[in-house]
């Protein structure tokens, strides 16, 4: 099972989702053999490490983002990933436009997996204050737990 997380710049939200899901899956669901990656719909930051504010906030919760590097979504991603999870509706719409017909149903909003009552989108923290990075982590952790729960259920049912 391969999952790709997608935001705009691939330096805040999607690398956080990648690191959080990788860490939680290793602890709680190693049997799934999950492979995770992240990418952006825009190329402004290609090759860069995640935003230092995001890295610092993630590190305080035990997630290491330092070795990740931004890349842009590529056409072959639509063939190689089983789930392509967008952080917000704008990036979901971009992915839906770029996805070949047979891949469209694999492109979804990440927060579909969060408990009911959470918002539908992970807000872009780039131009906001420090609370935005904590909010990214709160939402990503909640959705990551929901995602792993659903994948474990699917695996048991299969
Ligand atoms: P991300 O955040 O999509 O969560 O990585 C952003 C990073 C950079 C920009 C916007 C959002 N930017 O405009 O450069």
Short mmCIF file of N, CA and C and ligand atoms in Angstrom, two decimals:
data_model
loop_
_atom_site.label_atom_id
_atom_site.label_comp_id
_atom_site.label_asym_id
_atom_site.label_seq_id
_atom_site.Cartn_x
_atom_site.Cartn_y
_atom_site.Cartn_z
N UNK A 1 0.85 -1.20 0.00
CA UNK A 1 0.00 0.00 0.00
C UNK A 1 0.88 1.25 0.00
N UNK A 2 0.67 2.09 -1.00
CA UNK A 2 1.46 3.32 -1.10
C UNK A 2 0.55 4.53 -1.03
N UNK A 3 0.95 5.49 -0.19
CA UNK A 3 0.13 6.69 -0.01
C UNK A 3 0.97 7.93 -0.27
N UNK A 4 0.43 8.85 -1.07
CA UNK A 4 1.10 10.12 -1.36
C UNK A 4 0.27 11.25 -0.75
N UNK A 5 0.93 12.10 0.05
CA UNK A 5 0.27 13.27 0.63
C UNK A 5 0.66 14.50 -0.19
N UNK A 6 -0.35 15.36 -0.45
CA UNK A 6 -0.10 16.48 -1.36
C UNK A 6 -0.63 17.79 -0.79
N UNK A 7 0.24 18.81 -0.79
CA UNK A 7 -0.20 20.17 -0.48
C UNK A 7 0.31 21.09 -1.59
N UNK A 8 0.42 22.38 -1.33
CA UNK A 8 0.84 23.31 -2.38
C UNK A 8 2.37 23.28 -2.56
N UNK A 9 3.10 23.57 -1.48
CA UNK A 9 4.55 23.75 -1.61
C UNK A 9 5.39 22.54 -1.23
N UNK A 10 4.78 21.55 -0.57
CA UNK A 10 5.48 20.36 -0.04
C UNK A 10 6.58 20.75 0.95
N UNK A 11 6.35 21.86 1.69
CA UNK A 11 7.31 22.20 2.76
C UNK A 11 6.64 22.35 4.12
N UNK A 12 5.31 22.29 4.19
CA UNK A 12 4.65 22.40 5.51
C UNK A 12 3.73 21.20 5.76
N UNK A 13 2.57 21.20 5.12
CA UNK A 13 1.53 20.24 5.50
C UNK A 13 1.83 18.81 5.05
N UNK A 14 2.14 18.63 3.76
CA UNK A 14 2.29 17.23 3.29
C UNK A 14 3.53 16.54 3.82
N UNK A 15 4.68 17.22 4.00
CA UNK A 15 5.79 16.50 4.64
C UNK A 15 5.48 16.13 6.08
N UNK A 16 4.67 16.96 6.75
CA UNK A 16 4.24 16.62 8.12
C UNK A 16 3.38 15.36 8.10
N UNK A 17 2.44 15.32 7.16
CA UNK A 17 1.59 14.12 7.06
C UNK A 17 2.43 12.89 6.77
N UNK A 18 3.39 13.04 5.87
CA UNK A 18 4.28 11.91 5.53
C UNK A 18 5.00 11.40 6.79
N UNK A 19 5.59 12.32 7.55
CA UNK A 19 6.38 11.92 8.72
C UNK A 19 5.50 11.34 9.83
N UNK A 20 4.33 11.94 10.04
CA UNK A 20 3.45 11.48 11.11
C UNK A 20 2.90 10.09 10.78
N UNK A 21 2.45 9.90 9.55
CA UNK A 21 1.90 8.59 9.18
C UNK A 21 3.00 7.53 9.19
N UNK A 22 4.19 7.89 8.73
CA UNK A 22 5.30 6.93 8.76
C UNK A 22 5.60 6.50 10.19
N UNK A 23 5.65 7.47 11.11
CA UNK A 23 5.98 7.17 12.51
C UNK A 23 4.87 6.35 13.17
N UNK A 24 3.62 6.76 12.97
CA UNK A 24 2.52 6.03 13.61
C UNK A 24 2.36 4.64 13.03
N UNK A 25 2.56 4.51 11.73
CA UNK A 25 2.42 3.20 11.09
C UNK A 25 3.49 2.24 11.61
N UNK A 26 4.70 2.75 11.80
CA UNK A 26 5.78 1.90 12.30
C UNK A 26 5.47 1.40 13.70
N UNK A 27 4.83 2.25 14.50
CA UNK A 27 4.50 1.88 15.87
C UNK A 27 3.26 0.99 15.97
N UNK A 28 2.22 1.38 15.21
CA UNK A 28 0.90 0.80 15.45
C UNK A 28 0.42 -0.15 14.37
N UNK A 29 1.03 -0.09 13.19
CA UNK A 29 0.53 -0.94 12.10
C UNK A 29 1.65 -1.38 11.16
N UNK A 30 2.74 -1.93 11.72
CA UNK A 30 3.85 -2.35 10.85
C UNK A 30 3.43 -3.43 9.85
N UNK A 31 2.38 -4.20 10.23
CA UNK A 31 1.95 -5.31 9.36
C UNK A 31 1.37 -4.80 8.03
N UNK A 32 1.00 -3.52 7.97
CA UNK A 32 0.43 -2.99 6.73
C UNK A 32 1.51 -2.77 5.66
N UNK A 33 2.76 -2.65 6.07
CA UNK A 33 3.83 -2.41 5.11
C UNK A 33 3.61 -1.14 4.30
N UNK A 34 3.13 -0.12 4.99
CA UNK A 34 2.78 1.14 4.31
C UNK A 34 4.02 1.85 3.79
N UNK A 35 3.91 2.37 2.57
CA UNK A 35 4.96 3.25 2.03
C UNK A 35 4.34 4.62 1.84
N UNK A 36 5.01 5.66 2.35
CA UNK A 36 4.44 7.01 2.26
C UNK A 36 5.44 7.96 1.62
N UNK A 37 4.88 8.97 0.96
CA UNK A 37 5.70 10.00 0.32
C UNK A 37 4.84 11.26 0.29
N UNK A 38 5.45 12.39 -0.11
CA UNK A 38 4.68 13.62 -0.23
C UNK A 38 5.20 14.43 -1.40
N UNK A 39 4.35 15.33 -1.89
CA UNK A 39 4.70 16.17 -3.03
C UNK A 39 3.82 17.41 -3.01
N UNK A 40 4.19 18.41 -3.81
CA UNK A 40 3.40 19.64 -3.92
C UNK A 40 2.82 19.80 -5.31
N UNK A 41 1.73 20.56 -5.41
CA UNK A 41 1.18 20.86 -6.73
C UNK A 41 1.93 22.02 -7.38
N UNK A 42 2.69 22.79 -6.58
CA UNK A 42 3.47 23.92 -7.11
C UNK A 42 4.95 23.66 -6.88
N UNK A 43 5.78 24.27 -7.70
CA UNK A 43 7.21 23.97 -7.66
C UNK A 43 8.08 25.02 -7.01
N UNK A 44 7.48 25.97 -6.25
CA UNK A 44 8.29 27.09 -5.71
C UNK A 44 9.44 26.64 -4.84
N UNK A 45 9.30 25.52 -4.17
CA UNK A 45 10.28 25.14 -3.15
C UNK A 45 10.98 23.81 -3.45
N UNK A 46 10.94 23.39 -4.70
CA UNK A 46 11.50 22.08 -5.06
C UNK A 46 12.95 21.97 -4.60
N UNK A 47 13.28 20.84 -3.96
CA UNK A 47 14.64 20.60 -3.48
C UNK A 47 14.90 21.09 -2.08
N UNK A 48 13.97 21.90 -1.54
CA UNK A 48 14.18 22.47 -0.19
C UNK A 48 13.71 21.51 0.89
N UNK A 49 14.33 21.64 2.08
CA UNK A 49 13.83 20.96 3.27
C UNK A 49 12.54 21.65 3.71
N UNK A 50 11.74 20.97 4.54
CA UNK A 50 10.53 21.61 5.06
C UNK A 50 10.83 22.94 5.77
N UNK A 51 9.80 23.79 5.81
CA UNK A 51 9.89 25.11 6.47
C UNK A 51 10.42 24.95 7.91
N UNK A 52 11.40 25.78 8.31
CA UNK A 52 11.99 25.64 9.66
C UNK A 52 10.96 25.74 10.78
N UNK A 53 9.90 26.53 10.57
CA UNK A 53 8.86 26.65 11.61
C UNK A 53 8.11 25.32 11.74
N UNK A 54 7.85 24.68 10.61
CA UNK A 54 7.15 23.39 10.63
C UNK A 54 8.04 22.31 11.21
N UNK A 55 9.34 22.35 10.85
CA UNK A 55 10.28 21.35 11.39
C UNK A 55 10.37 21.46 12.91
N UNK A 56 10.41 22.71 13.41
CA UNK A 56 10.54 22.91 14.85
C UNK A 56 9.30 22.42 15.58
N UNK A 57 8.13 22.77 15.05
CA UNK A 57 6.88 22.35 15.70
C UNK A 57 6.76 20.82 15.68
N UNK A 58 7.12 20.21 14.56
CA UNK A 58 7.05 18.75 14.45
C UNK A 58 8.05 18.09 15.41
N UNK A 59 9.24 18.66 15.51
CA UNK A 59 10.28 18.07 16.37
C UNK A 59 9.83 18.06 17.82
N UNK A 60 9.07 19.10 18.23
CA UNK A 60 8.58 19.14 19.62
C UNK A 60 7.63 17.98 19.92
N UNK A 61 7.04 17.42 18.87
CA UNK A 61 6.17 16.24 19.07
C UNK A 61 6.87 14.94 18.67
N UNK A 62 8.17 15.04 18.39
CA UNK A 62 8.93 13.82 18.14
C UNK A 62 9.01 13.39 16.68
N UNK A 63 8.61 14.26 15.75
CA UNK A 63 8.67 13.90 14.32
C UNK A 63 9.85 14.62 13.66
N UNK A 64 10.64 13.87 12.91
CA UNK A 64 11.83 14.42 12.26
C UNK A 64 11.55 14.68 10.78
N UNK A 65 11.51 15.95 10.40
CA UNK A 65 11.25 16.33 9.01
C UNK A 65 12.53 16.73 8.27
N UNK A 66 13.67 16.64 8.96
CA UNK A 66 14.89 17.27 8.44
C UNK A 66 15.40 16.68 7.13
N UNK A 67 15.17 15.40 6.91
CA UNK A 67 15.76 14.77 5.71
C UNK A 67 14.84 14.84 4.50
N UNK A 68 13.62 15.36 4.67
CA UNK A 68 12.67 15.40 3.55
C UNK A 68 13.03 16.55 2.60
N UNK A 69 12.75 16.40 1.32
CA UNK A 69 13.01 17.45 0.32
C UNK A 69 11.80 17.60 -0.58
N UNK A 70 11.47 18.86 -0.86
CA UNK A 70 10.24 19.12 -1.62
C UNK A 70 10.38 18.66 -3.07
N UNK A 71 9.28 18.11 -3.58
CA UNK A 71 9.20 17.77 -5.00
C UNK A 71 7.79 18.09 -5.49
N UNK A 72 7.64 18.11 -6.79
CA UNK A 72 6.33 18.41 -7.37
C UNK A 72 5.65 17.09 -7.75
N UNK A 73 4.32 17.10 -7.77
CA UNK A 73 3.57 15.91 -8.20
C UNK A 73 3.90 15.64 -9.68
N UNK A 74 4.17 14.38 -9.98
CA UNK A 74 4.51 13.99 -11.35
C UNK A 74 3.44 13.06 -11.91
N UNK A 75 3.30 13.01 -13.23
CA UNK A 75 2.27 12.13 -13.83
C UNK A 75 2.35 10.69 -13.34
N UNK A 76 3.57 10.18 -13.16
CA UNK A 76 3.66 8.75 -12.76
C UNK A 76 3.16 8.50 -11.34
N UNK A 77 3.07 9.57 -10.52
CA UNK A 77 2.51 9.40 -9.17
C UNK A 77 1.10 8.81 -9.23
N UNK A 78 0.36 9.18 -10.26
CA UNK A 78 -1.02 8.70 -10.37
C UNK A 78 -1.08 7.20 -10.67
N UNK A 79 0.02 6.64 -11.15
CA UNK A 79 0.07 5.19 -11.39
C UNK A 79 0.64 4.46 -10.18
N UNK A 80 1.53 5.14 -9.45
CA UNK A 80 2.31 4.41 -8.44
C UNK A 80 1.69 4.40 -7.05
N UNK A 81 0.73 5.30 -6.78
CA UNK A 81 0.18 5.36 -5.42
C UNK A 81 -1.25 4.85 -5.38
N UNK A 82 -1.56 4.14 -4.29
CA UNK A 82 -2.91 3.59 -4.11
C UNK A 82 -3.88 4.64 -3.60
N UNK A 83 -3.34 5.60 -2.85
CA UNK A 83 -4.15 6.71 -2.34
C UNK A 83 -3.33 7.98 -2.48
N UNK A 84 -3.98 9.03 -2.97
CA UNK A 84 -3.32 10.33 -3.12
C UNK A 84 -4.19 11.31 -2.33
N UNK A 85 -3.65 11.80 -1.21
CA UNK A 85 -4.48 12.52 -0.23
C UNK A 85 -4.09 13.99 -0.17
N UNK A 86 -5.04 14.85 -0.56
CA UNK A 86 -4.81 16.29 -0.62
C UNK A 86 -5.13 16.94 0.72
N UNK A 87 -4.39 17.99 1.03
CA UNK A 87 -4.58 18.69 2.30
C UNK A 87 -5.75 19.66 2.27
N UNK A 88 -6.10 20.15 1.08
CA UNK A 88 -7.25 21.07 1.01
C UNK A 88 -7.95 20.93 -0.34
N UNK A 89 -9.09 21.62 -0.45
CA UNK A 89 -9.92 21.46 -1.65
C UNK A 89 -9.26 22.01 -2.90
N UNK A 90 -8.47 23.07 -2.72
CA UNK A 90 -7.81 23.66 -3.88
C UNK A 90 -6.83 22.65 -4.50
N UNK A 91 -6.03 22.03 -3.66
CA UNK A 91 -5.07 21.04 -4.17
C UNK A 91 -5.79 19.78 -4.65
N UNK A 92 -6.91 19.43 -4.01
CA UNK A 92 -7.72 18.31 -4.49
C UNK A 92 -8.20 18.58 -5.92
N UNK A 93 -8.64 19.82 -6.16
CA UNK A 93 -9.15 20.17 -7.49
C UNK A 93 -8.03 20.11 -8.53
N UNK A 94 -6.85 20.60 -8.16
CA UNK A 94 -5.70 20.54 -9.09
C UNK A 94 -5.38 19.08 -9.42
N UNK A 95 -5.35 18.24 -8.38
CA UNK A 95 -5.03 16.82 -8.60
C UNK A 95 -6.09 16.15 -9.47
N UNK A 96 -7.35 16.48 -9.22
CA UNK A 96 -8.42 15.88 -10.02
C UNK A 96 -8.28 16.27 -11.49
N UNK A 97 -7.88 17.52 -11.73
CA UNK A 97 -7.68 17.94 -13.13
C UNK A 97 -6.51 17.21 -13.77
N UNK A 98 -5.45 16.96 -12.99
CA UNK A 98 -4.25 16.34 -13.58
C UNK A 98 -4.34 14.82 -13.65
N UNK A 99 -5.22 14.23 -12.85
CA UNK A 99 -5.26 12.76 -12.75
C UNK A 99 -5.90 12.16 -13.99
N UNK A 100 -5.32 11.07 -14.50
CA UNK A 100 -6.01 10.33 -15.55
C UNK A 100 -7.30 9.73 -14.98
N UNK A 101 -8.28 9.49 -15.85
CA UNK A 101 -9.61 9.05 -15.44
C UNK A 101 -9.54 7.87 -14.45
N UNK A 102 -8.71 6.89 -14.75
CA UNK A 102 -8.70 5.68 -13.93
C UNK A 102 -8.10 5.90 -12.54
N UNK A 103 -7.46 7.06 -12.32
CA UNK A 103 -6.83 7.33 -11.02
C UNK A 103 -7.68 8.26 -10.16
N UNK A 104 -8.73 8.83 -10.71
CA UNK A 104 -9.44 9.91 -10.00
C UNK A 104 -10.02 9.46 -8.67
N UNK A 105 -10.50 8.23 -8.58
CA UNK A 105 -11.13 7.79 -7.34
C UNK A 105 -10.10 7.55 -6.23
N UNK A 106 -8.84 7.50 -6.58
CA UNK A 106 -7.79 7.33 -5.56
C UNK A 106 -7.32 8.67 -5.00
N UNK A 107 -7.86 9.76 -5.54
CA UNK A 107 -7.47 11.11 -5.10
C UNK A 107 -8.57 11.64 -4.17
N UNK A 108 -8.22 11.85 -2.90
CA UNK A 108 -9.22 12.21 -1.90
C UNK A 108 -8.66 13.27 -0.95
N UNK A 109 -9.54 13.78 -0.08
CA UNK A 109 -9.09 14.71 0.96
C UNK A 109 -8.58 13.92 2.16
N UNK A 110 -7.41 14.29 2.67
CA UNK A 110 -6.83 13.57 3.82
C UNK A 110 -7.78 13.61 5.02
N UNK A 111 -8.41 14.76 5.25
CA UNK A 111 -9.23 14.88 6.48
C UNK A 111 -10.54 14.11 6.41
N UNK A 112 -10.82 13.45 5.28
CA UNK A 112 -11.93 12.48 5.27
C UNK A 112 -11.70 11.41 6.32
N UNK A 113 -10.45 11.18 6.67
CA UNK A 113 -10.12 10.11 7.62
C UNK A 113 -10.08 10.59 9.07
N UNK A 114 -10.23 11.91 9.27
CA UNK A 114 -10.26 12.45 10.63
C UNK A 114 -11.63 12.18 11.25
N UNK A 115 -11.73 12.22 12.58
CA UNK A 115 -13.04 12.02 13.21
C UNK A 115 -14.02 13.10 12.76
N UNK A 116 -15.30 12.74 12.78
CA UNK A 116 -16.31 13.73 12.41
C UNK A 116 -16.23 14.91 13.36
N UNK A 117 -16.47 16.09 12.83
CA UNK A 117 -16.35 17.29 13.65
C UNK A 117 -15.07 18.06 13.38
N UNK A 118 -14.06 17.37 12.81
CA UNK A 118 -12.86 18.10 12.39
C UNK A 118 -13.20 18.85 11.10
N UNK A 119 -12.45 19.92 10.80
CA UNK A 119 -12.67 20.59 9.51
C UNK A 119 -12.30 19.66 8.35
N UNK A 120 -12.65 20.07 7.13
CA UNK A 120 -12.37 19.23 5.96
C UNK A 120 -10.99 19.48 5.38
N UNK A 121 -10.40 20.61 5.76
CA UNK A 121 -9.13 20.98 5.14
C UNK A 121 -8.08 21.25 6.22
N UNK A 122 -6.80 21.00 5.87
CA UNK A 122 -5.69 21.43 6.72
C UNK A 122 -5.30 22.82 6.22
N UNK A 123 -5.52 23.88 7.02
CA UNK A 123 -5.26 25.23 6.52
C UNK A 123 -3.77 25.46 6.25
N UNK A 124 -3.50 26.22 5.20
CA UNK A 124 -2.13 26.57 4.82
C UNK A 124 -1.53 27.45 5.92
N UNK A 125 -0.44 27.01 6.57
CA UNK A 125 0.13 27.78 7.68
C UNK A 125 1.19 28.79 7.25
N UNK A 126 1.51 28.82 5.96
CA UNK A 126 2.74 29.48 5.50
C UNK A 126 2.79 30.97 5.85
N UNK A 127 1.67 31.68 5.66
CA UNK A 127 1.68 33.13 5.90
C UNK A 127 1.08 33.51 7.25
N UNK A 128 0.77 32.52 8.09
CA UNK A 128 0.13 32.82 9.37
C UNK A 128 1.12 32.77 10.53
N UNK A 129 0.58 32.76 11.75
CA UNK A 129 1.40 32.75 12.96
C UNK A 129 1.73 31.34 13.40
N UNK A 130 2.40 31.23 14.57
CA UNK A 130 2.86 29.93 15.05
C UNK A 130 1.74 28.93 15.34
N UNK A 131 0.55 29.45 15.68
CA UNK A 131 -0.55 28.51 15.96
C UNK A 131 -0.90 27.66 14.76
N UNK A 132 -0.66 28.20 13.57
CA UNK A 132 -1.00 27.46 12.35
C UNK A 132 -0.24 26.15 12.25
N UNK A 133 1.00 26.13 12.72
CA UNK A 133 1.80 24.92 12.63
C UNK A 133 1.32 23.87 13.64
N UNK A 134 0.89 24.36 14.81
CA UNK A 134 0.31 23.43 15.80
C UNK A 134 -1.00 22.85 15.28
N UNK A 135 -1.78 23.70 14.61
CA UNK A 135 -3.05 23.22 14.06
C UNK A 135 -2.81 22.16 12.98
N UNK A 136 -1.81 22.40 12.14
CA UNK A 136 -1.45 21.38 11.13
C UNK A 136 -1.17 20.05 11.82
N UNK A 137 -0.36 20.09 12.88
CA UNK A 137 -0.01 18.85 13.58
C UNK A 137 -1.22 18.20 14.22
N UNK A 138 -2.09 19.01 14.85
CA UNK A 138 -3.30 18.45 15.48
C UNK A 138 -4.16 17.73 14.44
N UNK A 139 -4.40 18.39 13.31
CA UNK A 139 -5.28 17.81 12.29
C UNK A 139 -4.64 16.59 11.64
N UNK A 140 -3.35 16.70 11.36
CA UNK A 140 -2.65 15.59 10.71
C UNK A 140 -2.61 14.37 11.64
N UNK A 141 -2.35 14.59 12.93
CA UNK A 141 -2.33 13.44 13.85
C UNK A 141 -3.70 12.77 13.93
N UNK A 142 -4.75 13.58 13.97
CA UNK A 142 -6.10 13.01 14.05
C UNK A 142 -6.43 12.20 12.79
N UNK A 143 -6.12 12.77 11.64
CA UNK A 143 -6.43 12.07 10.38
C UNK A 143 -5.54 10.84 10.20
N UNK A 144 -4.30 10.93 10.67
CA UNK A 144 -3.39 9.78 10.54
C UNK A 144 -3.94 8.59 11.33
N UNK A 145 -4.43 8.86 12.54
CA UNK A 145 -4.99 7.76 13.35
C UNK A 145 -6.21 7.15 12.66
N UNK A 146 -7.07 8.01 12.10
CA UNK A 146 -8.25 7.52 11.40
C UNK A 146 -7.89 6.72 10.16
N UNK A 147 -6.89 7.22 9.44
CA UNK A 147 -6.44 6.52 8.23
C UNK A 147 -5.92 5.12 8.58
N UNK A 148 -5.08 5.04 9.62
CA UNK A 148 -4.52 3.72 9.99
C UNK A 148 -5.62 2.78 10.48
N UNK A 149 -6.60 3.34 11.21
CA UNK A 149 -7.71 2.51 11.67
C UNK A 149 -8.45 1.91 10.46
N UNK A 150 -8.73 2.76 9.47
CA UNK A 150 -9.46 2.27 8.30
C UNK A 150 -8.64 1.25 7.50
N UNK A 151 -7.35 1.51 7.36
CA UNK A 151 -6.51 0.57 6.59
C UNK A 151 -6.40 -0.77 7.30
N UNK A 152 -6.34 -0.74 8.65
CA UNK A 152 -6.30 -2.01 9.39
C UNK A 152 -7.60 -2.78 9.22
N UNK A 153 -8.72 -2.04 9.24
CA UNK A 153 -10.02 -2.71 9.03
C UNK A 153 -10.11 -3.33 7.63
N UNK A 154 -9.66 -2.55 6.64
CA UNK A 154 -9.66 -3.07 5.27
C UNK A 154 -8.82 -4.32 5.15
N UNK A 155 -7.64 -4.30 5.82
CA UNK A 155 -6.72 -5.43 5.71
C UNK A 155 -7.33 -6.67 6.36
N UNK A 156 -8.05 -6.46 7.50
CA UNK A 156 -8.69 -7.59 8.19
C UNK A 156 -9.82 -8.18 7.33
N UNK A 157 -10.53 -7.28 6.62
CA UNK A 157 -11.69 -7.72 5.82
C UNK A 157 -11.25 -8.42 4.54
N UNK A 158 -10.02 -8.15 4.11
CA UNK A 158 -9.58 -8.67 2.80
C UNK A 158 -9.25 -10.17 2.88
P1 LIG B 1 2.40 23.89 2.15
O1 LIG B 1 2.58 25.43 2.57
O2 LIG B 1 1.54 23.87 0.92
O3 LIG B 1 1.72 23.31 3.33
O4 LIG B 1 3.80 23.36 1.92
C1 LIG B 1 3.01 26.42 1.66
C2 LIG B 1 4.34 26.54 1.39
C3 LIG B 1 4.77 27.56 0.52
C4 LIG B 1 3.86 28.41 -0.05
C5 LIG B 1 2.52 28.27 0.24
C6 LIG B 1 2.10 27.27 1.10
N1 LIG B 1 4.31 29.44 -0.89
O5 LIG B 1 3.45 30.24 -1.34
O6 LIG B 1 5.50 29.54 -1.18
#
